[in-house]
Coordinates of C-alpha atoms (C1' of nucleotides) in Angstrom, one line a residue:
Chain H
X10 CA 0.0 0.1 0.0
X11 CA 3.0 2.2 0.8
X12 CA 1.9 5.7 -0.6
X13 CA -1.9 5.6 0.3
X14 CA -3.2 5.7 3.5
X15 CA -6.9 4.5 3.9
X16 CA -9.0 5.1 6.6
X17 CA -10.2 1.9 8.9
X18 CA -13.8 0.6 8.8
X19 CA -16.5 2.4 11.1
X20 CA -17.6 -0.5 13.0
X21 CA -20.8 1.6 14.0
X22 CA -22.0 2.5 10.9
X23 CA -24.6 0.4 9.3
X24 CA -23.2 1.3 6.0
X25 CA -22.3 -2.1 4.3
X26 CA -18.6 -2.8 4.4
X27 CA -18.1 -2.9 0.8
X28 CA -19.4 0.4 0.4
X29 CA -17.3 1.8 3.1
X30 CA -14.4 0.6 1.1
X31 CA -15.8 2.0 -2.0
X32 CA -16.1 5.2 -0.4
X33 CA -12.4 5.2 0.9
X34 CA -11.1 4.9 -2.7
X35 CA -13.7 7.1 -4.2
X36 CA -12.4 9.7 -1.9
X37 CA -8.9 9.4 -2.4
X38 CA -9.3 9.5 -6.3
X39 CA -11.9 12.8 -5.8
X40 CA -9.2 14.3 -3.4
X41 CA -6.5 13.7 -5.9
X42 CA -4.6 11.0 -3.7
X43 CA -5.0 8.8 -6.4
X44 CA -4.4 10.4 -9.9
X45 CA -5.5 9.4 -13.3
X46 CA -3.8 6.3 -14.5
X47 CA -2.4 5.4 -10.8
X48 CA -2.7 1.8 -9.4
X49 CA -5.2 1.2 -6.8
X50 CA -3.9 -1.1 -4.0
X51 CA -4.6 -4.8 -5.2
X52 CA -7.2 -7.0 -3.7
X53 CA -4.7 -8.8 -1.5
X54 CA -3.4 -5.5 -0.3
X55 CA -7.1 -4.4 0.5
X56 CA -8.2 -7.7 2.1
X57 CA -5.0 -7.3 4.6
X58 CA -5.7 -3.9 5.3
X59 CA -9.2 -4.3 6.0
X60 CA -9.4 -7.7 7.2
X61 CA -12.0 -8.9 5.2
X62 CA -12.8 -11.5 2.4
X63 CA -11.7 -11.1 -1.0
X64 CA -15.3 -11.1 -2.3
X65 CA -15.8 -7.9 -0.4
X66 CA -13.2 -6.1 -1.8
X67 CA -14.0 -7.3 -5.3
X68 CA -17.7 -6.0 -4.7
X69 CA -16.1 -2.4 -3.4
X70 CA -13.9 -2.5 -6.6
X71 CA -16.9 -3.3 -8.8
X72 CA -18.9 -0.1 -7.4
X73 CA -16.1 2.0 -8.7
X74 CA -15.7 0.5 -12.1
X75 CA -19.6 0.7 -12.6
X76 CA -19.1 4.5 -11.6
X77 CA -16.5 4.9 -14.3
X78 CA -13.9 5.6 -12.1
X79 CA -11.5 2.8 -12.5
X80 CA -10.6 0.2 -14.8
X81 CA -9.4 -3.4 -14.2
X82 CA -6.5 -4.8 -16.3
X83 CA -6.2 -8.5 -16.0
X84 CA -2.9 -9.5 -14.8
X85 CA -1.9 -6.2 -13.7
X86 CA -4.2 -4.4 -11.5
X87 CA -7.0 -2.0 -11.2
X88 CA -6.2 1.9 -12.3
X89 CA -7.8 5.1 -12.0
X90 CA -9.3 5.5 -15.4
X91 CA -7.6 8.2 -17.5
X92 CA -9.9 10.4 -19.7
X93 CA -8.9 10.4 -23.3
X94 CA -8.8 14.1 -25.2
X95 CA -12.2 14.9 -26.3
X96 CA -13.6 16.0 -29.5
X97 CA -15.9 19.0 -29.1
X98 CA -18.8 19.0 -31.7
X99 CA -19.7 22.7 -32.4
X100 CA -23.1 23.7 -33.4
X101 CA -22.1 24.9 -37.3
X102 CA -19.9 21.9 -37.6
X103 CA -22.4 21.1 -40.6
X104 CA -22.7 24.4 -42.1
X105 CA -21.9 24.5 -45.8
X106 CA -18.6 26.6 -45.5
X107 CA -17.1 23.4 -43.9
X108 CA -18.1 21.3 -46.7
X109 CA -16.4 23.4 -49.3
X110 CA -12.7 22.3 -48.9
X111 CA -13.9 18.6 -50.1
X112 CA -13.6 16.9 -47.0
X113 CA -16.5 15.3 -45.0
X114 CA -16.8 16.6 -41.5
X115 CA -15.4 14.3 -39.3
X116 CA -12.2 13.9 -41.5
X117 CA -11.5 17.9 -41.6
X118 CA -12.4 18.3 -38.1
X119 CA -10.3 15.4 -37.0
X120 CA -7.3 16.5 -38.6
X121 CA -7.6 19.9 -37.8
X122 CA -7.1 19.1 -34.1
X123 CA -4.1 17.0 -35.1
X124 CA -5.5 13.5 -35.0
X125 CA -5.6 10.9 -37.7
X126 CA -9.3 10.0 -38.5
X127 CA -10.1 7.0 -40.2
X128 CA -13.5 5.2 -41.2
X129 CA -14.2 1.2 -41.4
X130 CA -17.1 -1.3 -41.6
X131 CA -18.7 0.8 -44.3
X132 CA -21.7 -1.2 -45.1
X133 CA -24.7 0.2 -47.9
X134 CA -27.7 -1.7 -48.0
X135 CA -31.2 -1.0 -49.2
X136 CA -34.1 -1.7 -46.9
X137 CA -37.6 -0.5 -46.0
X138 CA -37.7 2.2 -43.6
X139 CA -38.4 1.3 -39.8
X140 CA -41.4 2.9 -38.4
X141 CA -39.2 5.7 -36.6
X142 CA -37.4 6.6 -39.9
X143 CA -40.3 6.6 -41.8
X144 CA -41.8 9.1 -39.7
X145 CA -39.0 11.2 -39.4
X146 CA -38.5 11.1 -43.5
X147 CA -42.3 11.5 -44.0
X148 CA -42.4 8.0 -46.0
X149 CA -44.3 4.9 -45.2
X150 CA -42.7 1.6 -43.8
X151 CA -43.5 0.7 -47.7
X152 CA -40.8 2.9 -48.9
X153 CA -37.3 2.0 -49.1
X154 CA -34.2 3.7 -47.9
X155 CA -30.4 3.6 -48.8
X156 CA -28.6 2.5 -45.2
X157 CA -25.0 3.9 -45.0
X158 CA -23.5 2.4 -41.7
X159 CA -20.0 3.0 -40.7
X160 CA -17.6 3.3 -38.1
X161 CA -15.3 6.4 -37.3
X162 CA -12.0 6.1 -35.4
X163 CA -9.5 8.8 -34.3
X164 CA -5.7 7.7 -34.1
X165 CA -7.1 4.2 -34.5
X166 CA -9.7 4.5 -31.3
X167 CA -13.3 3.7 -32.4
X168 CA -15.3 6.9 -31.1
X169 CA -18.7 6.7 -33.1
X170 CA -20.9 4.4 -34.9
X171 CA -23.1 5.9 -37.5
X172 CA -26.2 5.0 -40.1
X173 CA -27.4 7.3 -42.4
X174 CA -30.9 6.4 -44.0
X175 CA -31.9 8.3 -47.3
X176 CA -35.0 7.9 -49.3
X177 CA -33.9 5.4 -52.0
X178 CA -36.1 7.3 -54.4
X179 CA -33.4 10.0 -54.0
X180 CA -30.0 8.1 -53.5
X181 CA -30.3 5.0 -55.6
X182 CA -28.0 4.6 -58.0
X183 CA -26.3 7.9 -57.0
X184 CA -22.7 8.1 -55.3
X185 CA -24.7 8.4 -52.1
X186 CA -25.1 4.6 -52.5
X187 CA -21.6 3.8 -53.2
X188 CA -19.0 3.0 -50.2
X189 CA -17.0 6.3 -51.0
X190 CA -19.5 8.9 -51.0
X191 CA -17.1 11.4 -52.7
X192 CA -15.5 14.7 -51.6
X193 CA -17.3 16.7 -49.2
X194 CA -19.5 13.6 -48.0
X195 CA -23.4 12.9 -48.7
X196 CA -24.7 16.5 -47.8
X197 CA -22.3 17.8 -50.6
X198 CA -23.9 15.1 -52.9
X199 CA -27.4 16.1 -51.9
X200 CA -26.6 19.7 -52.3
X201 CA -25.2 18.8 -55.9
X202 CA -28.4 17.1 -56.6
X203 CA -30.5 20.3 -55.9
X204 CA -31.4 19.6 -52.6
X205 CA -30.5 22.8 -50.9
X206 CA -29.8 22.0 -47.0
X207 CA -31.3 24.4 -44.7
X208 CA -30.9 23.0 -41.1
X209 CA -30.6 20.1 -39.1
X210 CA -32.5 18.9 -36.2
X211 CA -30.6 16.8 -33.5
X212 CA -32.1 14.9 -30.6
X213 CA -29.7 13.7 -28.0
X214 CA -30.2 10.9 -25.6
X215 CA -27.7 9.3 -23.0
X216 CA -27.8 5.6 -21.8
X217 CA -25.4 2.8 -21.2
X218 CA -24.5 1.2 -24.4
X219 CA -25.9 -2.1 -25.7
X220 CA -23.6 -5.2 -25.9
X221 CA -22.7 -4.8 -29.5
X222 CA -22.0 -1.0 -29.2
X223 CA -19.7 -1.5 -26.3
X224 CA -17.8 -4.0 -28.4
X225 CA -17.6 -1.8 -31.5
X226 CA -16.6 1.0 -29.5
X227 CA -14.4 -0.5 -27.1
X228 CA -15.8 1.1 -24.3
X229 CA -14.6 0.6 -20.7
X230 CA -17.3 -0.8 -18.2
X231 CA -19.2 2.3 -16.5
X232 CA -18.8 4.5 -19.8
X233 CA -22.3 5.5 -21.2
X234 CA -23.1 6.7 -24.8
X235 CA -24.7 9.4 -26.6
X236 CA -27.2 8.4 -28.9
X237 CA -27.9 11.3 -31.6
X238 CA -30.6 11.3 -33.9
X239 CA -29.9 14.2 -36.6
X240 CA -32.7 14.9 -39.6
X241 CA -31.5 17.2 -42.6
X242 CA -34.0 19.5 -43.8
X243 CA -34.1 21.4 -47.4
X244 CA -35.2 25.0 -47.7
X245 CA -38.3 23.5 -48.8
X246 CA -38.9 21.8 -45.7
X247 CA -38.4 18.1 -46.8
X248 CA -36.5 15.9 -44.7
X249 CA -33.7 14.2 -46.7
X250 CA -31.5 12.3 -44.3
X251 CA -31.8 10.7 -40.9
X252 CA -28.4 9.9 -39.3
X253 CA -28.5 7.7 -36.1
X254 CA -25.2 7.8 -34.5
X255 CA -24.0 6.2 -31.2
X256 CA -21.0 7.9 -29.4
X257 CA -18.6 7.2 -26.8
X258 CA -19.4 9.7 -24.2
X259 CA -16.0 10.1 -23.1
X260 CA -14.8 11.1 -26.7
X261 CA -17.3 14.0 -26.8
X262 CA -18.4 17.4 -25.6
X263 CA -21.2 18.6 -27.9
X264 CA -21.7 22.1 -28.0
X265 CA -24.9 24.1 -29.3
X266 CA -26.1 27.8 -29.9
X267 CA -29.2 28.6 -28.8
X268 CA -31.4 31.5 -29.5
X269 CA -32.5 34.1 -26.9
X270 CA -34.5 35.8 -29.7
Chain N
X29 CA -40.3 -19.7 -14.3
X30 CA -43.4 -20.9 -15.8
X31 CA -43.8 -18.4 -18.6
X32 CA -40.2 -17.6 -19.6
X33 CA -38.5 -20.4 -21.3
X34 CA -34.4 -20.0 -21.1
X35 CA -31.6 -21.5 -23.3
X36 CA -29.2 -23.9 -21.4
X37 CA -25.5 -23.1 -21.0
X38 CA -23.3 -24.0 -23.8
X39 CA -20.7 -26.3 -22.3
X40 CA -18.4 -25.7 -25.1
X41 CA -18.3 -21.9 -25.1
X42 CA -15.6 -20.3 -23.4
X43 CA -17.8 -17.3 -22.6
X44 CA -18.1 -17.4 -18.7
X45 CA -20.9 -18.8 -17.0
X46 CA -22.6 -15.5 -15.7
X47 CA -22.0 -13.8 -19.1
X48 CA -23.7 -16.5 -20.6
X49 CA -26.5 -16.3 -18.3
X50 CA -26.4 -12.8 -18.7
X51 CA -27.0 -12.8 -22.4
X52 CA -30.0 -15.2 -21.9
X53 CA -31.8 -12.8 -20.2
X54 CA -30.6 -9.7 -22.1
X55 CA -31.7 -11.6 -25.1
X56 CA -35.3 -12.2 -23.6
X57 CA -35.4 -8.5 -22.5
X58 CA -34.6 -7.2 -26.2
X59 CA -36.8 -9.8 -27.9
X60 CA -39.6 -8.6 -25.7
X61 CA -40.2 -11.9 -24.2
X62 CA -39.7 -10.0 -20.7
X63 CA -41.4 -6.7 -21.0
X64 CA -41.2 -3.5 -18.8
X65 CA -41.8 -4.1 -15.5
X66 CA -42.0 -7.8 -15.8
X67 CA -40.2 -9.8 -13.0
X68 CA -37.2 -11.5 -13.8
X69 CA -36.9 -15.2 -12.4
X70 CA -35.8 -15.1 -9.0
X71 CA -32.0 -16.1 -7.9
X72 CA -33.4 -19.1 -6.7
X73 CA -35.3 -20.1 -9.7
X74 CA -32.2 -19.2 -12.2
X75 CA -30.0 -21.5 -9.5
X76 CA -32.1 -24.5 -10.1
X77 CA -32.5 -23.7 -13.9
X78 CA -28.8 -23.5 -14.7
X79 CA -27.5 -25.8 -11.7
X80 CA -25.0 -22.9 -10.6
X81 CA -24.2 -21.3 -7.3
X82 CA -26.0 -18.0 -6.4
X83 CA -23.0 -15.9 -6.7
X84 CA -22.8 -16.8 -10.2
X85 CA -26.5 -15.8 -10.7
X86 CA -25.8 -12.7 -8.9
X87 CA -23.0 -11.8 -11.2
X88 CA -25.2 -12.1 -14.2
X89 CA -27.8 -10.1 -12.7
X90 CA -25.4 -7.6 -11.8
X91 CA -24.3 -7.3 -15.7
X92 CA -27.9 -6.4 -16.6
X93 CA -28.4 -3.9 -13.7
X94 CA -25.0 -2.1 -14.7
X95 CA -26.4 -2.1 -18.0
X96 CA -29.4 -0.1 -17.0
X97 CA -31.9 -3.1 -18.0
X98 CA -33.2 -4.1 -14.5
X99 CA -33.8 -3.0 -11.3
X100 CA -33.6 -5.2 -8.1
X101 CA -35.9 -4.5 -5.3
X102 CA -35.2 -5.6 -1.9
X103 CA -37.7 -8.3 -1.0
X104 CA -39.6 -8.2 -4.0
X105 CA -37.4 -9.6 -6.9
X106 CA -35.7 -8.1 -9.9
X107 CA -37.7 -6.2 -12.8
X108 CA -37.0 -5.0 -16.1
X109 CA -36.8 -1.3 -15.8
X110 CA -39.6 0.8 -17.1
X111 CA -38.7 4.0 -18.6
X112 CA -40.6 6.9 -17.3
X113 CA -41.8 9.5 -19.7
X114 CA -39.2 11.8 -20.9
X115 CA -39.0 15.6 -21.3
X116 CA -38.1 17.1 -24.4
X117 CA -36.3 20.3 -24.4
X118 CA -36.4 22.3 -27.6
X119 CA -33.7 24.5 -29.1
X120 CA -35.8 27.4 -28.5
X121 CA -37.0 26.9 -24.7
X122 CA -35.1 30.3 -23.5
X123 CA -36.5 32.2 -26.3
X124 CA -38.0 35.4 -25.1
X125 CA -41.6 35.0 -26.1
X126 CA -41.5 31.9 -23.5
X127 CA -40.6 34.3 -20.7
X128 CA -43.3 36.5 -21.3
X129 CA -46.4 34.7 -19.5
X130 CA -44.2 35.5 -16.0
X131 CA -43.3 31.8 -15.7
X132 CA -39.7 30.1 -15.5
X133 CA -39.0 27.9 -18.3
X134 CA -39.2 24.8 -16.1
X135 CA -42.6 25.5 -14.4
X136 CA -44.3 26.4 -17.8
X137 CA -43.1 23.5 -19.9
X138 CA -43.9 21.1 -17.2
X139 CA -47.5 22.2 -16.7
X140 CA -47.8 22.7 -20.7
X141 CA -47.0 19.0 -20.6
X142 CA -49.5 18.1 -17.9
X143 CA -47.0 17.4 -15.3
X144 CA -46.8 19.0 -11.6
X145 CA -43.5 21.1 -11.2
X146 CA -42.0 21.8 -8.2
X147 CA -38.4 23.3 -7.1
X148 CA -36.8 22.6 -3.7
X149 CA -33.3 22.6 -1.8
X150 CA -33.0 26.4 -3.1
X151 CA -29.6 27.8 -1.7
X152 CA -28.2 31.0 -2.3
X153 CA -24.7 31.8 -1.4
X154 CA -21.8 34.5 -2.7
X155 CA -18.4 33.0 -3.4
X156 CA -15.3 33.5 -5.2
X157 CA -15.6 32.4 -8.9
X158 CA -14.0 28.6 -9.4
X159 CA -11.8 28.8 -12.0
X160 CA -13.9 27.3 -14.8
X161 CA -16.5 29.8 -14.0
X162 CA -14.5 32.5 -13.9
X163 CA -13.1 31.7 -17.1
X164 CA -16.8 31.5 -18.7
X165 CA -18.0 34.5 -17.0
X166 CA -14.8 36.5 -18.2
X167 CA -13.9 37.2 -14.5
X168 CA -10.9 36.3 -12.4
X169 CA -11.0 34.1 -9.2
X170 CA -10.9 37.2 -7.1
X171 CA -14.2 38.1 -8.1
X172 CA -17.3 37.1 -6.4
X173 CA -20.7 35.3 -7.9
X174 CA -23.9 34.9 -6.7
X175 CA -24.4 31.1 -6.5
X176 CA -28.2 29.9 -7.1
X177 CA -28.6 26.2 -6.8
X178 CA -31.7 24.3 -6.7
X179 CA -33.1 20.9 -7.7
X180 CA -36.2 20.5 -10.1
X181 CA -39.1 17.7 -9.8
X182 CA -41.9 16.5 -11.8
X183 CA -44.6 14.8 -9.9
X184 CA -42.5 14.5 -7.0
X185 CA -39.6 12.7 -9.1
X186 CA -36.4 14.7 -9.0
X187 CA -35.1 15.0 -12.4
X188 CA -32.4 17.8 -12.5
X189 CA -30.2 20.0 -10.3
X190 CA -29.1 23.0 -11.4
X191 CA -26.5 25.7 -10.1
X192 CA -26.4 29.2 -11.5
X193 CA -23.6 31.6 -11.2
X194 CA -24.2 35.3 -12.0
X195 CA -21.6 37.8 -11.3
X196 CA -22.2 39.3 -7.9
X197 CA -21.5 42.8 -9.3
X198 CA -24.6 42.4 -11.4
X199 CA -26.8 40.4 -9.0
X200 CA -25.8 41.8 -5.4
X201 CA -28.9 42.7 -3.6
X202 CA -31.5 42.2 -6.5
X203 CA -34.0 40.0 -6.5
X204 CA -31.8 37.4 -8.3
X205 CA -30.1 37.0 -5.0
X206 CA -33.8 36.1 -3.4
X207 CA -34.6 32.3 -3.2
X208 CA -37.9 33.6 -5.1
X209 CA -36.3 35.2 -8.2
X210 CA -39.8 36.2 -9.4
X211 CA -41.8 36.0 -12.4
X212 CA -40.2 35.0 -15.2
X213 CA -37.1 34.0 -13.7
X214 CA -33.7 35.4 -13.6
X215 CA -33.5 35.6 -17.4
X216 CA -36.5 38.1 -17.2
X217 CA -34.9 39.9 -14.3
X218 CA -31.4 40.4 -16.4
X219 CA -33.5 41.8 -19.1
X220 CA -35.6 44.1 -16.9
X221 CA -31.9 45.5 -15.6
X222 CA -30.9 46.0 -19.3
X223 CA -29.0 43.1 -20.0
X224 CA -30.5 42.4 -23.3
X225 CA -30.0 38.5 -24.0
X226 CA -28.9 37.4 -27.5
X227 CA -27.8 33.7 -27.2
X228 CA -26.8 31.0 -24.9
X229 CA -24.0 28.3 -25.5
X230 CA -24.7 24.9 -24.2
X231 CA -22.2 22.4 -23.7
X232 CA -23.2 19.0 -23.3
X233 CA -21.2 16.0 -21.7
X234 CA -22.8 12.4 -20.4
X235 CA -21.2 10.3 -17.7
X236 CA -22.1 8.1 -14.8
X237 CA -23.1 10.3 -12.0
X238 CA -21.4 10.8 -8.8
X239 CA -22.4 9.6 -5.4
X240 CA -24.2 12.8 -4.2
X241 CA -25.9 13.3 -7.7
X242 CA -27.3 9.8 -7.9
X243 CA -28.7 10.3 -4.4
X244 CA -30.4 13.6 -5.3
X245 CA -31.9 12.4 -8.2
X246 CA -32.5 9.3 -6.8
X247 CA -31.0 7.6 -9.8
X248 CA -31.3 4.0 -10.6
X249 CA -28.0 2.0 -11.0
X250 CA -26.9 1.9 -14.6
X251 CA -28.5 5.4 -15.3
X252 CA -26.3 7.9 -16.6
X253 CA -26.6 11.8 -16.5
X254 CA -26.5 14.5 -18.8
X255 CA -24.1 17.4 -17.6
X256 CA -25.1 20.5 -19.5
X257 CA -23.1 23.8 -18.8
X258 CA -25.1 26.9 -20.4
X259 CA -23.5 30.4 -20.6
X260 CA -26.2 33.3 -21.4
X261 CA -24.5 36.3 -23.3
X262 CA -26.0 39.6 -24.1
X263 CA -26.2 41.3 -27.4
X264 CA -23.0 43.3 -26.4
X265 CA -21.4 39.5 -26.3
X266 CA -21.0 39.8 -22.2
X267 CA -21.6 36.4 -20.5
X268 CA -23.7 37.2 -17.6
X269 CA -24.7 33.7 -16.0
X270 CA -23.4 30.2 -15.8
X271 CA -25.7 27.4 -15.3
X272 CA -24.5 24.1 -14.5
X273 CA -27.2 21.3 -14.7
X274 CA -26.8 17.7 -14.2
X275 CA -30.1 15.8 -15.4
X276 CA -31.4 12.2 -15.1
X277 CA -30.8 10.8 -18.6
X278 CA -33.7 8.8 -18.6
X279 CA -35.8 11.8 -17.8
X280 CA -34.8 14.0 -21.0
X281 CA -34.3 13.9 -24.6
X282 CA -32.5 17.3 -25.8
X283 CA -33.5 18.8 -28.9
X284 CA -31.4 21.2 -31.0
X285 CA -31.6 23.1 -34.4
X286 CA -28.6 23.6 -36.5
X287 CA -27.8 25.9 -39.3
X288 CA -26.8 24.3 -42.5
X289 CA -26.3 28.0 -43.5
Chain D
dG25 C1' 7.5 -18.1 -10.9
dA26 C1' 5.2 -14.7 -8.4
dG27 C1' 1.6 -11.3 -8.4
dT28 C1' -2.4 -9.9 -10.5
dG29 C1' -7.3 -9.8 -11.7
dG30 C1' -11.5 -13.6 -13.2
dT31 C1' -14.6 -17.1 -12.3
dC32 C1' -17.1 -20.2 -9.5
dT33 C1' -18.6 -23.1 -5.2
dA34 C1' -21.3 -23.6 -0.9
dG35 C1' -22.2 -22.5 2.7
dA36 C1' -24.1 -18.5 6.3
dC37 C1' -26.8 -14.7 8.4
dC38 C1' -29.8 -10.5 7.8
dA39 C1' -33.5 -7.2 5.9
dC40 C1' -37.0 -6.3 3.3
dC41 C1' -42.0 -7.6 1.4
dC42 C1' -46.1 -9.5 1.5
dA43 C1' -49.9 -12.5 2.3
Chain O
dG19 C1' -43.8 -17.0 7.5
dG20 C1' -42.2 -17.8 3.5
dG21 C1' -39.6 -15.8 -0.2
dT22 C1' -37.1 -12.2 -1.8
dG23 C1' -32.6 -9.8 -2.5
dG24 C1' -28.1 -8.0 0.4
dT25 C1' -24.0 -8.9 2.5
dC26 C1' -19.8 -11.7 3.8
dT27 C1' -17.1 -15.7 4.5
dA28 C1' -13.2 -19.1 3.1
dG29 C1' -11.9 -21.6 0.1
dA30 C1' -10.6 -23.3 -5.0
dC31 C1' -8.7 -23.0 -10.0
dC32 C1' -7.8 -20.3 -13.9
dA33 C1' -5.6 -16.7 -17.2
dC34 C1' -3.0 -13.0 -18.0
dT35 C1' 1.3 -9.8 -17.1
dC36 C1' 5.9 -9.0 -16.0
dC37 C1' 10.2 -10.4 -14.6

DNA sequence: GAGTGGTCTAGACCACCCA
DNA sequence: GGGTGGTCTAGACCACTCC
């Protein structure tokens, strides 16, 4: 244990022993006695210090892990989670002027911030619209949509999985239905096709990841995701794309400007 | 067990037994064989079905709980989480026209949606600005701010804790420094004082709650929070308020409009 | 090989809920 | 009082990491 001094258990308290232990460790982290990346005392050390069974220690460590404060590394130890740099998304990120250089938003931004962007798992299909997508695009579930799904990575770390839905009537046979949607991305293609984009609506939820999402984003336990659904509207008010994206919450800060009018 | 049929364990698989069991139950939930509010088979039933020790079952249930899929109720059982109705926050929610009726945004909106809003734990202090708040308000940490903290509830359920910081130079001695900030809330007061509001910037993060936040919001395990920081700017570009709020993620859907320009 | 966390067993007693 | 989950013990064996 050496460096880190932990209090003893309070024999009076009716707070469960494993919670008391979790409290001590959480305190040490919040007070900065344990820093990002520091190793938490091993299970054996904690057992000896508190004089309790291993399961009790493991329960305590489990609490911290599900709070997103620590990560366990098999064979190495338990460490205070270190937070990787975040990507800040501004509310003008899809403004036209950012499309002109011929790069899709993600690529341009990531390079601008000195990171190495990549995209993989690109899959394109044509399907019937789901009820939710149909409603957002003002279609019926009889109508077909082009479905573009892909995963975004920064410096090899997956940060976002996204699925776009575009009415097949618009996109079928165009470059939008190709894996490489070309310079400027699909918003640029839509504008070339005469769909003048006016604004987007974004809906944001936060929740714990599903199993597949946790795997695709290589999420540590205790890391929630943003679930963002964006709909793109033309100047005529027509919805031409729905983009459903799931983002690692510790890779992003979203930022928006609101009118006070 | 009666209604719910669960698969057997795969003796070949090297996936841990408790994970296989968690997978089976997760599947049942995702496929709709278990609905919101349904009781998951008891630990005893699961032990018998799978022929494993109780800790193994508890580990499996723990996985689901930390994924936010279930909640355990002491003495009653484990239940599939039911999601309460959410409050949708539109990006024009702080527009001036919504302030004119004399109600603060939260009250007006909640009543509009047929809910019973309340506010408690109102505390007002005057403190030195923290480095973060100082930076956002373009003050120094020598400067003082009025700190208004409160908790918002809908139908008695806590959904949001908020802390506003207003430069003391502006707010000291005014109604903004009183527990009841008066009709229309502090944004209305600021405008009456000649600070014409122009726009707000909101920064959104998502993470697991700290211990105190989980308690104040009565969060079930496995429910993340939105952490939203809003700064209000006048037409002269001066930052006059920072509002730091933590919201239960299963009570809110945030919604924003972005320009395509 | 020594030390770490990962999984699992087989008990025990307690606190809570409901009939 | 019977069933439920909450806590805790005292072992066991395994897999991974690092020296």
